[in-house]
């Protein structure tokens, strides 16, 4: 973005680096969601794909609105989806408003048993990301060791990306940072019992911190239990700034700068 464009957009505003605005919770509510973003200084949002049949809806959001962008990928919880051909992901990721591959990764919390298919599909996403040179959006739950191992084996460091909705230890964060990845904090960082995660949020290098909502899930305090939406990323950023003993605006500029450097959205005309 040019400096003039940044000023027009009131830059630096907040960026929600991970949300699911195509989900049914937002049906008919997009105007309201966008107005609430504006009112809270949230200038951009990355709309995350969770499976290929719904990808056109995610892309529609990014095509219809200058400040929404898309990713393409299949979430590890979508067992019914089956294998993903890296070539197909590369083809879909060619669209200029598709900024990343994901969300992908491993989730041993929701699904049990033989999860070889999950690991294979994760590998396919990393191969696609390397092929098209776009970063990865990685979801990991109760699977940190395998996630890091596969990232290493498949050369994920070549493209980098983000460990989204981070809930792992400082050691896992450190390992991901060493692989060139960013760490994204969600509303969980505001939860009362999340002291250990707040310690991680204090320690991650500032140039690798992102913030997100994962809307419609995980609404931050004081909206816990409600439908989450991008405007509420403000509360996540406030909490991360608080634990890092930084000024809010400073944290906002750093995380938004990180977002634009990592995902390189197309310049607005
Ligand atoms: Zn996720
Ligand atoms: Zn998500």
Short mmCIF file of C-alpha atoms and ligand atoms in Angstrom, two decimals:
data_model
loop_
_atom_site.label_atom_id
_atom_site.label_comp_id
_atom_site.label_asym_id
_atom_site.label_seq_id
_atom_site.Cartn_x
_atom_site.Cartn_y
_atom_site.Cartn_z
CA UNK A 1 0.00 0.00 0.00
CA UNK A 2 1.30 3.51 -0.79
CA UNK A 3 1.78 5.91 2.07
CA UNK A 4 -1.11 8.04 0.84
CA UNK A 5 -3.38 5.00 0.69
CA UNK A 6 -2.34 4.05 4.19
CA UNK A 7 -3.29 7.50 5.44
CA UNK A 8 -6.62 7.33 3.63
CA UNK A 9 -7.31 4.03 5.31
CA UNK A 10 -6.42 5.54 8.67
CA UNK A 11 -3.42 3.21 8.79
CA UNK A 12 -2.27 1.73 11.04
CA UNK A 13 -5.53 0.10 11.93
CA UNK A 14 -6.02 -3.34 13.32
CA UNK A 15 -6.04 -6.45 11.17
CA UNK A 16 -7.95 -9.63 11.99
CA UNK A 17 -5.55 -12.22 10.59
CA UNK A 18 -7.99 -15.14 10.82
CA UNK A 19 -11.79 -15.22 10.57
CA UNK A 20 -14.54 -17.31 8.99
CA UNK A 21 -17.01 -14.76 7.67
CA UNK A 22 -18.50 -17.25 5.20
CA UNK A 23 -19.92 -19.31 8.08
CA UNK A 24 -23.73 -19.36 8.54
CA UNK A 25 -23.46 -17.29 11.76
CA UNK A 26 -22.81 -14.26 9.54
CA UNK A 27 -25.63 -14.85 7.05
CA UNK A 28 -27.23 -11.48 6.28
CA UNK A 29 -25.01 -9.72 8.83
CA UNK A 30 -22.08 -8.65 6.71
CA UNK A 31 -22.98 -4.94 6.60
CA UNK A 32 -23.26 -4.90 10.38
CA UNK A 33 -19.96 -6.78 10.76
CA UNK A 34 -18.20 -4.29 8.47
CA UNK A 35 -19.68 -1.27 10.22
CA UNK A 36 -18.54 -2.62 13.59
CA UNK A 37 -15.02 -3.13 12.16
CA UNK A 38 -14.93 0.49 11.02
CA UNK A 39 -16.14 1.72 14.40
CA UNK A 40 -13.35 -0.21 16.13
CA UNK A 41 -10.50 0.71 13.79
CA UNK A 42 -10.23 -2.77 12.29
CA UNK A 43 -9.20 -2.04 8.72
CA UNK A 44 -8.62 -5.50 7.19
CA UNK A 45 -9.50 -9.17 7.68
CA UNK A 46 -8.17 -12.40 6.24
CA UNK A 47 -11.04 -14.79 5.43
CA UNK A 48 -9.91 -18.36 5.97
CA UNK A 49 -10.95 -21.35 3.88
CA UNK A 50 -11.73 -24.65 5.66
CA UNK A 51 -12.69 -26.81 2.69
CA UNK A 52 -12.77 -26.60 -1.09
CA UNK A 53 -16.56 -26.79 -1.65
CA UNK A 54 -16.97 -23.60 0.43
CA UNK A 55 -13.90 -21.85 -0.98
CA UNK A 56 -15.95 -19.88 -3.58
CA UNK A 57 -17.85 -18.19 -0.72
CA UNK A 58 -14.57 -17.17 0.91
CA UNK A 59 -13.25 -15.85 -2.39
CA UNK A 60 -16.50 -13.94 -2.99
CA UNK A 61 -15.91 -12.01 0.24
CA UNK A 62 -12.39 -11.08 -0.86
CA UNK A 63 -13.53 -10.10 -4.35
CA UNK A 64 -16.43 -8.00 -3.13
CA UNK A 65 -14.48 -6.01 -0.52
CA UNK A 66 -11.12 -4.26 -0.87
CA UNK A 67 -10.21 -4.92 2.75
CA UNK A 68 -11.02 -8.64 2.84
CA UNK A 69 -8.56 -11.25 1.59
CA UNK A 70 -8.84 -15.02 1.21
CA UNK A 71 -6.86 -18.20 1.77
CA UNK A 72 -7.39 -21.65 0.27
CA UNK A 73 -7.12 -24.93 2.13
CA UNK A 74 -8.82 -27.77 3.97
CA UNK A 75 -9.04 -27.77 7.78
CA UNK A 76 -7.73 -30.92 9.51
CA UNK A 77 -11.14 -31.52 11.13
CA UNK A 78 -12.80 -32.02 7.72
CA UNK A 79 -12.26 -35.76 7.48
CA UNK A 80 -15.06 -36.19 4.93
CA UNK A 81 -13.17 -34.02 2.45
CA UNK A 82 -10.57 -36.63 1.57
CA UNK A 83 -7.14 -36.08 0.07
CA UNK A 84 -6.17 -32.77 -1.49
CA UNK A 85 -4.12 -32.53 -4.67
CA UNK A 86 -1.39 -29.89 -4.25
CA UNK A 87 -1.81 -28.96 -7.93
CA UNK A 88 -5.46 -28.05 -7.27
CA UNK A 89 -4.47 -25.79 -4.35
CA UNK A 90 -1.80 -24.12 -6.46
CA UNK A 91 -4.34 -23.47 -9.20
CA UNK A 92 -6.84 -21.89 -6.78
CA UNK A 93 -4.10 -19.91 -5.03
CA UNK A 94 -3.19 -18.22 -8.32
CA UNK A 95 -6.01 -15.74 -7.72
CA UNK A 96 -4.45 -12.42 -6.62
CA UNK A 97 -6.77 -12.08 -3.61
CA UNK A 98 -5.73 -15.49 -2.25
CA UNK A 99 -2.84 -14.63 0.03
CA UNK A 100 -2.03 -17.96 1.71
CA UNK A 101 -2.51 -21.72 1.84
CA UNK A 102 -4.63 -22.99 4.74
CA UNK A 103 -5.94 -23.40 7.17
CA UNK A 104 -4.16 -26.70 7.33
CA UNK A 105 -2.33 -28.63 10.01
CA UNK A 106 -3.04 -31.33 12.57
CA UNK A 107 -5.76 -31.72 15.18
CA UNK A 108 -5.53 -34.72 17.48
CA UNK A 109 -8.10 -33.27 19.87
CA UNK A 110 -11.25 -33.55 17.76
CA UNK A 111 -10.41 -36.71 15.86
CA UNK A 112 -8.78 -39.89 17.12
CA UNK A 113 -7.57 -43.14 15.61
CA UNK A 114 -5.45 -43.47 12.52
CA UNK A 115 -4.80 -39.92 11.38
CA UNK A 116 -2.30 -40.68 8.64
CA UNK A 117 -4.67 -39.02 6.17
CA UNK A 118 -4.44 -35.80 8.21
CA UNK A 119 -0.65 -35.80 8.11
CA UNK A 120 -0.66 -36.57 4.36
CA UNK A 121 -3.05 -33.73 3.69
CA UNK A 122 -0.90 -31.35 5.76
CA UNK A 123 2.12 -32.35 3.65
CA UNK A 124 0.13 -31.69 0.47
CA UNK A 125 -0.64 -28.14 1.67
CA UNK A 126 3.02 -27.43 2.46
CA UNK A 127 4.02 -28.71 -0.99
CA UNK A 128 1.41 -26.46 -2.59
CA UNK A 129 2.60 -23.44 -0.59
CA UNK A 130 6.18 -24.00 -1.71
CA UNK A 131 5.05 -24.48 -5.29
CA UNK A 132 3.13 -21.18 -5.40
CA UNK A 133 5.38 -19.26 -3.00
CA UNK A 134 2.57 -18.28 -0.62
CA UNK A 135 2.72 -18.55 3.19
CA UNK A 136 0.90 -21.16 5.29
CA UNK A 137 -1.87 -20.74 7.86
CA UNK A 138 -1.35 -23.60 10.29
CA UNK A 139 -3.77 -25.00 12.85
CA UNK A 140 -2.32 -27.30 15.50
CA UNK A 141 -4.10 -28.83 18.47
CA UNK A 142 -2.62 -31.49 20.75
CA UNK A 143 -0.27 -32.30 17.89
CA UNK A 144 2.60 -29.83 18.26
CA UNK A 145 5.41 -32.36 17.94
CA UNK A 146 4.13 -33.91 14.69
CA UNK A 147 3.21 -30.48 13.33
CA UNK A 148 6.75 -29.15 13.80
CA UNK A 149 8.31 -32.37 12.50
CA UNK A 150 6.26 -32.28 9.29
CA UNK A 151 6.96 -28.56 8.84
CA UNK A 152 10.66 -29.40 9.04
CA UNK A 153 10.47 -32.46 6.79
CA UNK A 154 8.51 -30.62 4.11
CA UNK A 155 10.59 -27.44 4.15
CA UNK A 156 7.81 -25.13 5.36
CA UNK A 157 10.47 -22.58 6.35
CA UNK A 158 10.87 -21.75 2.66
CA UNK A 159 7.49 -19.96 2.66
CA UNK A 160 6.84 -19.29 6.36
CA UNK A 161 3.41 -18.37 7.60
CA UNK A 162 1.52 -18.33 10.86
CA UNK A 163 0.70 -20.71 13.70
CA UNK A 164 -2.85 -19.49 14.16
CA UNK A 165 -4.89 -19.39 17.38
CA UNK A 166 -1.76 -20.31 19.27
CA UNK A 167 -2.27 -22.28 22.50
CA UNK A 168 1.01 -24.21 22.76
CA UNK A 169 4.04 -23.71 24.99
CA UNK A 170 6.79 -21.13 24.70
CA UNK A 171 9.10 -23.87 23.42
CA UNK A 172 6.76 -24.68 20.54
CA UNK A 173 6.45 -20.96 19.76
CA UNK A 174 10.23 -20.65 19.74
CA UNK A 175 10.60 -23.63 17.38
CA UNK A 176 8.01 -22.15 15.01
CA UNK A 177 9.71 -18.75 15.11
CA UNK A 178 13.00 -20.45 14.23
CA UNK A 179 11.26 -21.95 11.19
CA UNK A 180 10.38 -18.41 10.12
CA UNK A 181 6.78 -18.54 11.33
CA UNK A 182 4.60 -15.96 13.05
CA UNK A 183 2.52 -16.64 16.16
CA UNK A 184 -1.07 -15.45 16.15
CA UNK A 185 -2.99 -14.86 19.37
CA UNK A 186 -6.77 -15.13 19.61
CA UNK A 187 -9.37 -14.30 22.25
CA UNK A 188 -8.03 -17.20 24.32
CA UNK A 189 -5.27 -14.87 25.52
CA UNK A 190 -7.95 -12.87 27.38
CA UNK A 191 -9.39 -15.90 29.20
CA UNK A 192 -8.92 -16.00 32.94
CA UNK A 193 -7.18 -19.39 32.98
CA UNK A 194 -4.75 -18.53 30.15
CA UNK A 195 -1.81 -17.36 32.27
CA UNK A 196 0.66 -19.67 30.52
CA UNK A 197 -0.43 -18.37 27.11
CA UNK A 198 -0.05 -14.77 28.31
CA UNK A 199 3.56 -15.65 29.20
CA UNK A 200 4.07 -16.83 25.61
CA UNK A 201 2.46 -13.62 24.29
CA UNK A 202 4.98 -11.64 26.33
CA UNK A 203 7.98 -13.53 24.90
CA UNK A 204 7.38 -13.97 21.17
CA UNK A 205 9.58 -11.50 19.21
CA UNK A 206 7.44 -8.47 18.34
CA UNK A 207 8.14 -8.81 14.62
CA UNK A 208 6.45 -12.24 14.67
CA UNK A 209 3.25 -11.42 16.58
CA UNK A 210 -0.16 -11.41 14.88
CA UNK A 211 -3.67 -11.08 16.30
CA UNK A 212 -6.87 -12.73 15.18
CA UNK A 213 -10.41 -13.58 16.22
CA UNK A 214 -11.08 -16.99 14.59
CA UNK A 215 -14.64 -15.63 14.32
CA UNK A 216 -17.30 -16.89 14.90
CA UNK A 217 -15.51 -18.82 17.67
CA UNK A 218 -13.60 -17.82 20.80
CA UNK A 219 -14.98 -14.36 21.51
CA UNK A 220 -12.59 -12.54 23.84
CA UNK A 221 -13.46 -11.28 27.30
CA UNK A 222 -15.74 -9.31 27.88
CA UNK A 223 -17.78 -10.92 25.07
CA UNK A 224 -16.97 -14.52 25.94
CA UNK A 225 -19.66 -16.98 24.83
CA UNK A 226 -21.10 -14.64 22.19
CA UNK A 227 -20.61 -14.89 18.42
CA UNK A 228 -17.15 -13.56 17.74
CA UNK A 229 -16.52 -11.07 14.91
CA UNK A 230 -13.51 -9.18 13.51
CA UNK A 231 -14.18 -5.96 15.47
CA UNK A 232 -13.42 -7.82 18.69
CA UNK A 233 -9.79 -8.36 17.64
CA UNK A 234 -9.38 -5.04 19.44
CA UNK A 235 -9.72 -6.82 22.80
CA UNK A 236 -7.10 -9.38 21.79
CA UNK A 237 -4.67 -6.62 20.80
CA UNK A 238 -5.37 -4.72 24.03
CA UNK A 239 -4.54 -7.79 26.10
CA UNK A 240 -1.34 -8.57 24.18
CA UNK A 241 -0.26 -4.93 24.53
CA UNK A 242 -1.04 -5.05 28.24
CA UNK A 243 1.01 -8.20 28.94
CA UNK A 244 3.91 -6.84 26.86
CA UNK A 245 3.68 -3.49 28.64
CA UNK A 246 3.44 -1.70 25.32
CA UNK A 247 1.25 1.14 24.15
CA UNK A 248 -1.81 -0.19 22.32
CA UNK A 249 -1.10 1.83 19.17
CA UNK A 250 2.47 0.54 19.08
CA UNK A 251 1.25 -3.06 19.23
CA UNK A 252 -1.30 -2.33 16.52
CA UNK A 253 1.32 -0.89 14.16
CA UNK A 254 3.66 -3.79 14.80
CA UNK A 255 1.10 -6.55 14.26
CA UNK A 256 -0.49 -4.91 11.23
CA UNK A 257 2.95 -4.28 9.73
CA UNK A 258 3.76 -7.96 10.31
CA UNK A 259 0.54 -8.96 8.57
CA UNK A 260 1.26 -6.86 5.47
CA UNK A 261 4.86 -8.03 5.23
CA UNK A 262 3.91 -11.69 5.60
CA UNK A 263 0.82 -11.88 3.39
CA UNK A 264 1.69 -9.13 0.86
CA UNK A 265 -1.86 -8.21 -0.16
CA UNK A 266 -2.30 -6.69 -3.63
CA UNK A 267 -1.91 -2.91 -3.73
CA UNK A 268 -5.29 -1.20 -3.85
CA UNK A 269 -5.86 1.03 -6.84
ZN1 LIG B 1 -7.99 -23.34 13.30
ZN1 LIG B 2 -10.02 -21.05 11.76
#
